[in-house]
Short mmCIF file of C-alpha atoms in Angstrom, two decimals:
data_model
loop_
_atom_site.label_atom_id
_atom_site.label_comp_id
_atom_site.label_asym_id
_atom_site.label_seq_id
_atom_site.Cartn_x
_atom_site.Cartn_y
_atom_site.Cartn_z
CA UNK A 1 -15.32 16.38 24.12
CA UNK A 2 -14.62 12.72 24.82
CA UNK A 3 -17.58 10.33 25.09
CA UNK A 4 -18.01 8.59 28.42
CA UNK A 5 -17.40 4.85 29.00
CA UNK A 6 -21.10 3.87 28.94
CA UNK A 7 -21.51 5.66 25.61
CA UNK A 8 -18.48 3.82 24.18
CA UNK A 9 -19.82 0.45 25.39
CA UNK A 10 -23.19 1.12 23.75
CA UNK A 11 -21.43 2.15 20.54
CA UNK A 12 -19.32 -1.04 20.52
CA UNK A 13 -22.43 -3.17 21.17
CA UNK A 14 -24.27 -1.55 18.25
CA UNK A 15 -21.28 -2.07 15.93
CA UNK A 16 -21.06 -5.75 16.93
CA UNK A 17 -24.79 -6.20 16.33
CA UNK A 18 -24.59 -4.57 12.90
CA UNK A 19 -21.46 -6.25 11.55
CA UNK A 20 -21.20 -9.43 13.62
CA UNK A 21 -18.18 -10.81 15.40
CA UNK A 22 -16.90 -12.91 12.49
CA UNK A 23 -16.72 -9.96 10.09
CA UNK A 24 -15.10 -7.76 12.75
CA UNK A 25 -12.54 -10.48 13.49
CA UNK A 26 -11.56 -10.80 9.81
CA UNK A 27 -11.45 -7.02 9.50
CA UNK A 28 -9.11 -6.84 12.50
CA UNK A 29 -6.81 -9.53 11.18
CA UNK A 30 -6.70 -7.93 7.72
CA UNK A 31 -5.90 -4.56 9.27
CA UNK A 32 -3.15 -6.13 11.39
CA UNK A 33 -1.64 -7.87 8.36
CA UNK A 34 -1.70 -4.60 6.42
CA UNK A 35 0.07 -2.73 9.19
CA UNK A 36 2.65 -5.52 9.54
CA UNK A 37 3.33 -5.46 5.78
CA UNK A 38 3.65 -1.68 5.81
CA UNK A 39 6.13 -1.77 8.70
CA UNK A 40 8.12 -4.51 6.95
CA UNK A 41 8.28 -2.46 3.75
CA UNK A 42 9.38 0.63 5.67
CA UNK A 43 12.12 -1.32 7.47
CA UNK A 44 13.23 -2.83 4.16
CA UNK A 45 13.44 0.64 2.61
CA UNK A 46 15.53 1.91 5.54
CA UNK A 47 17.99 -0.99 5.13
CA UNK A 48 18.58 -0.31 1.42
CA UNK A 49 18.19 3.43 0.73
CA UNK A 50 20.04 3.28 -2.62
CA UNK A 51 17.80 0.70 -4.25
CA UNK A 52 16.89 0.94 -7.91
CA UNK A 53 13.17 1.20 -7.18
CA UNK A 54 13.17 4.95 -7.78
CA UNK A 55 12.12 6.34 -11.11
CA UNK A 56 14.88 7.36 -13.45
CA UNK A 57 14.11 10.82 -14.78
CA UNK A 58 17.47 11.41 -16.43
CA UNK A 59 17.71 12.03 -20.15
CA UNK A 60 18.38 9.00 -22.31
CA UNK A 61 21.96 8.40 -23.30
CA UNK A 62 23.16 9.57 -26.69
CA UNK A 63 23.72 6.12 -28.15
CA UNK A 64 23.05 5.57 -31.80
CA UNK A 65 19.66 3.97 -32.46
CA UNK A 66 19.10 2.38 -35.84
CA UNK A 67 15.65 2.73 -37.29
CA UNK A 68 14.45 -0.12 -39.42
CA UNK A 69 12.54 1.41 -42.34
CA UNK A 70 10.78 -0.65 -44.94
CA UNK A 71 12.19 0.16 -48.35
CA UNK A 72 10.28 -0.52 -51.53
CA UNK A 73 12.38 -2.22 -54.15
#
């Protein structure tokens, strides 16, 4: 059940009284910046689907690795 308009107005007034307009304004701008950054990252990912940002779970190559052991003389 959807609340009526007078109930929503009272709810908004209580929220403004509790948090204040300055804090709500900064919260709104931070939320907008977060959404904008998320959309930008999603668009960037769509443009370059074969980027090297993915984890590489393949087995290491079979190149020779020398181990440096300390030898007592």
